[in-house]
XYZ file of C-alpha atoms in Angstrom:
250
model
C -6.202 31.722 15.976
C -5.179 29.380 19.618
C -2.810 31.006 22.609
C -0.502 28.870 20.719
C -0.604 29.271 17.282
C -0.747 34.020 18.529
C 2.465 32.853 21.014
C 4.506 31.899 17.879
C 3.347 34.883 15.595
C 4.635 37.149 17.859
C 7.750 34.971 18.879
C 8.352 34.726 15.056
C 9.378 31.370 14.054
C 5.669 28.819 13.798
C 8.521 26.556 13.607
C 8.002 26.362 17.379
C 4.877 24.708 17.650
C 4.884 20.980 18.003
C 3.975 19.082 15.438
C 0.770 18.548 17.313
C -0.948 18.914 20.372
C -3.945 17.022 21.615
C -6.220 18.945 24.367
C -8.413 17.518 26.727
C -10.627 15.768 23.098
C -13.137 13.438 23.889
C -14.779 11.739 21.540
C -18.318 9.278 21.785
C -20.762 7.811 19.966
C -23.709 8.142 20.975
C -24.168 7.618 24.335
C -21.255 4.968 23.719
C -17.675 6.744 25.413
C -14.256 6.161 24.453
C -11.877 9.042 24.287
C -12.849 11.065 28.123
C -9.522 14.790 28.544
C -7.293 12.895 26.436
C -4.006 15.324 26.490
C 0.116 14.997 24.626
C 1.981 16.832 22.740
C 5.033 15.310 20.395
C 7.375 17.998 19.871
C 9.190 17.988 15.570
C 11.775 14.867 15.525
C 10.058 12.868 17.967
C 8.972 8.743 17.274
C 5.931 8.347 19.527
C 4.551 4.985 20.534
C 0.395 4.781 20.996
C 0.422 2.019 22.880
C -3.023 0.518 24.590
C -5.089 -3.448 24.536
C -7.361 -3.741 21.612
C -10.784 -1.206 21.932
C -9.522 1.854 23.480
C -8.880 4.254 21.168
C -6.263 4.226 20.103
C -7.663 4.278 16.410
C -9.891 6.443 17.297
C -7.433 9.417 17.838
C -5.641 7.969 14.349
C -8.596 9.118 12.883
C -9.413 11.952 14.251
C -6.260 13.895 13.795
C -5.920 12.583 10.002
C -9.186 14.654 10.433
C -12.178 11.607 9.408
C -14.512 11.634 11.268
C -14.926 14.841 14.513
C -14.212 14.925 17.650
C -17.003 15.406 19.816
C -15.228 18.356 22.907
C -11.378 19.454 23.114
C -9.146 20.385 20.523
C -6.309 19.174 17.417
C -3.654 21.340 16.061
C -1.718 20.153 13.558
C 0.929 22.928 13.653
C -0.492 25.251 14.884
C -3.614 24.318 13.014
C -7.150 22.758 12.985
C -7.882 19.296 10.957
C -9.213 20.079 8.069
C -7.928 20.396 3.872
C -4.413 22.518 4.460
C -3.828 19.446 7.563
C -4.234 16.989 5.397
C -1.541 18.327 3.639
C 0.602 17.442 6.491
C -0.792 14.380 7.272
C 0.921 9.871 5.524
C -1.272 7.930 7.308
C -1.595 4.536 7.794
C -5.252 3.075 8.263
C -4.821 -0.360 10.672
C -6.846 -2.122 7.591
C -5.343 -2.209 3.801
C -6.404 0.080 1.749
C -5.256 -1.775 -1.647
C -8.667 -4.255 -3.421
C -8.454 -6.331 -5.583
C -10.795 -4.335 -7.364
C -9.199 -1.147 -7.303
C -8.659 -0.153 -11.471
C -4.891 0.569 -10.852
C -3.994 -3.351 -12.082
C -0.118 -2.856 -11.020
C 2.676 -1.294 -9.136
C 4.913 1.291 -11.259
C 0.743 2.949 -12.066
C -0.434 3.312 -7.421
C 3.333 5.256 -7.607
C 2.496 7.483 -10.957
C -1.268 7.256 -8.801
C 0.333 8.337 -5.288
C 3.085 11.129 -7.685
C 0.489 12.411 -9.052
C -2.839 12.928 -6.075
C 0.122 14.156 -3.611
C 2.845 16.955 -4.459
C 5.173 15.422 -1.958
C 5.228 11.842 -2.600
C 9.515 10.874 -3.999
C 8.813 8.464 -6.573
C 12.680 7.120 -6.382
C 12.387 6.762 -2.954
C 9.283 4.301 -2.995
C 11.090 2.412 -5.419
C 13.774 1.868 -3.675
C 12.140 0.666 -1.036
C 9.525 -1.781 -3.281
C 12.844 -3.333 -4.822
C 14.381 -3.889 -1.571
C 11.783 -5.613 -0.600
C 11.907 -7.387 -4.203
C 8.818 -6.355 -4.970
C 8.215 -5.720 -8.843
C 6.802 -3.087 -10.628
C 4.526 -4.559 -12.625
C 2.989 -7.547 -9.680
C -0.259 -6.775 -9.561
C -2.587 -6.423 -6.707
C -4.985 -9.499 -7.089
C -1.836 -11.808 -6.783
C -0.583 -10.659 -3.643
C -0.642 -11.351 -0.217
C -2.843 -10.029 2.856
C 1.271 -9.718 4.270
C 3.692 -7.854 1.329
C -0.511 -5.291 -0.269
C 0.936 -4.540 3.516
C 4.208 -3.686 2.718
C 2.843 -2.441 -0.344
C 1.243 0.470 1.878
C 3.544 1.123 3.688
C 5.924 1.889 0.697
C 3.776 4.557 -0.379
C 2.350 5.903 3.584
C 6.578 6.467 4.494
C 7.691 7.857 0.659
C 6.065 10.821 1.149
C 8.004 13.828 2.674
C 5.156 14.975 5.672
C 5.761 16.840 8.260
C 3.776 13.546 11.032
C 3.423 10.293 10.056
C 0.667 7.744 11.592
C 1.182 4.388 11.210
C -1.835 2.469 12.984
C -0.311 -0.965 13.384
C 2.206 -1.154 10.747
C 3.811 -4.281 11.436
C 0.648 -6.064 11.938
C 0.530 -8.428 9.340
C 4.113 -7.897 8.308
C 6.229 -11.750 8.467
C 9.141 -11.329 11.329
C 11.127 -11.920 8.605
C 10.153 -8.347 7.110
C 10.510 -5.989 11.012
C 13.467 -5.010 10.483
C 13.844 -3.619 7.067
C 9.882 -1.901 8.525
C 11.072 -0.312 11.280
C 14.874 1.252 9.557
C 12.837 2.053 6.334
C 10.530 4.329 8.872
C 13.361 5.797 11.123
C 15.349 6.246 7.680
C 12.148 7.914 5.796
C 11.293 10.627 7.728
C 12.439 14.890 8.315
C 13.886 16.310 11.583
C 10.913 18.057 11.841
C 8.453 15.904 11.082
C 7.064 13.254 13.714
C 5.347 9.773 13.476
C 2.977 8.966 15.897
C 2.963 4.912 15.605
C 0.415 2.189 17.052
C 1.064 -1.353 17.629
C 0.422 -4.287 20.128
C 4.363 -6.102 18.766
C 5.622 -3.440 21.926
C 8.832 -5.716 22.159
C 9.290 -5.202 18.345
C 9.021 -2.033 17.689
C 10.065 -0.260 21.202
C 13.274 0.704 20.617
C 12.648 2.892 18.148
C 10.448 4.931 20.322
C 11.405 8.356 21.930
C 8.444 8.712 24.271
C 5.641 5.852 24.578
C 2.043 7.080 25.195
C -0.942 4.467 27.226
C -3.689 4.514 26.415
C -6.457 2.848 28.380
C -10.484 2.664 28.714
C -9.686 6.839 26.649
C -7.476 7.521 29.148
C -3.726 8.533 28.875
C -2.475 7.011 31.826
C 1.742 6.892 31.270
C 2.396 9.517 28.739
C 6.576 10.377 29.173
C 10.125 9.324 28.246
C 11.002 6.093 26.860
C 14.125 6.058 29.110
C 12.730 8.219 31.973
C 10.212 5.386 32.001
C 11.909 2.623 32.246
C 13.750 3.727 34.569
C 11.245 5.571 37.752
C 9.818 1.108 36.462
C 13.077 -0.629 35.866
C 10.788 -2.323 33.592
C 11.258 -2.284 29.594
C 8.323 -0.568 27.869
C 6.767 -4.275 27.129
C 7.596 -4.937 30.289
C 5.415 -2.486 31.898
C 2.815 -2.438 29.268
C 2.583 -6.794 30.112
C 2.062 -5.726 33.970
C -0.205 -2.655 33.428
C -2.651 -4.592 30.390
C -2.839 -8.398 31.609
C -5.508 -9.386 32.353
């Protein structure tokens, strides 16, 4: 058991633990190093942007937290626990690529909602139905008739309809039309609990930075900027989007 967990138990309240604590995280694929000593902490009730160019390791961090791939070195704690069966029930993960495919035996949205309700104890069926209605997606709509963007909306609804402790959103509005982005962002803001947090990876920073409490800039496998968004703006005299463009300009 980690020192952090021991301290929390001795203090009488494990709720004081951060939702996510990452320390000296390394990940390599063979001789290729993807992450090199990444460390950061996410307190409860925060929306954090994980920002960086393609190939810098953002999706790898998401997968490591979700317990989908093993780490090479370092420590990840979700509510004080290393990734495992227990932490999977605390995390709601939206991958960069859709897992809603035409070959799925679940043919329409009502069946898909029933599947998620049976699989996840924290799935809020009524919340999901309301969000789908707001997006003009009918319960009898079939997956095979949907556009890529509509499938991404459905997948985000499924993820945000869980009452999870940590939401991992990898490019949540990448394939969503601009008209729906404001609704999607409002959905993200309204549908997570006070003791939960959200980690968002995105390239569309200008559209999303208004919801961030904190920003992490990742470059070549390392965190190069980490701070509250208001403090970053004041320090650098730029918006998060403007700073991103400067730091990662070609």
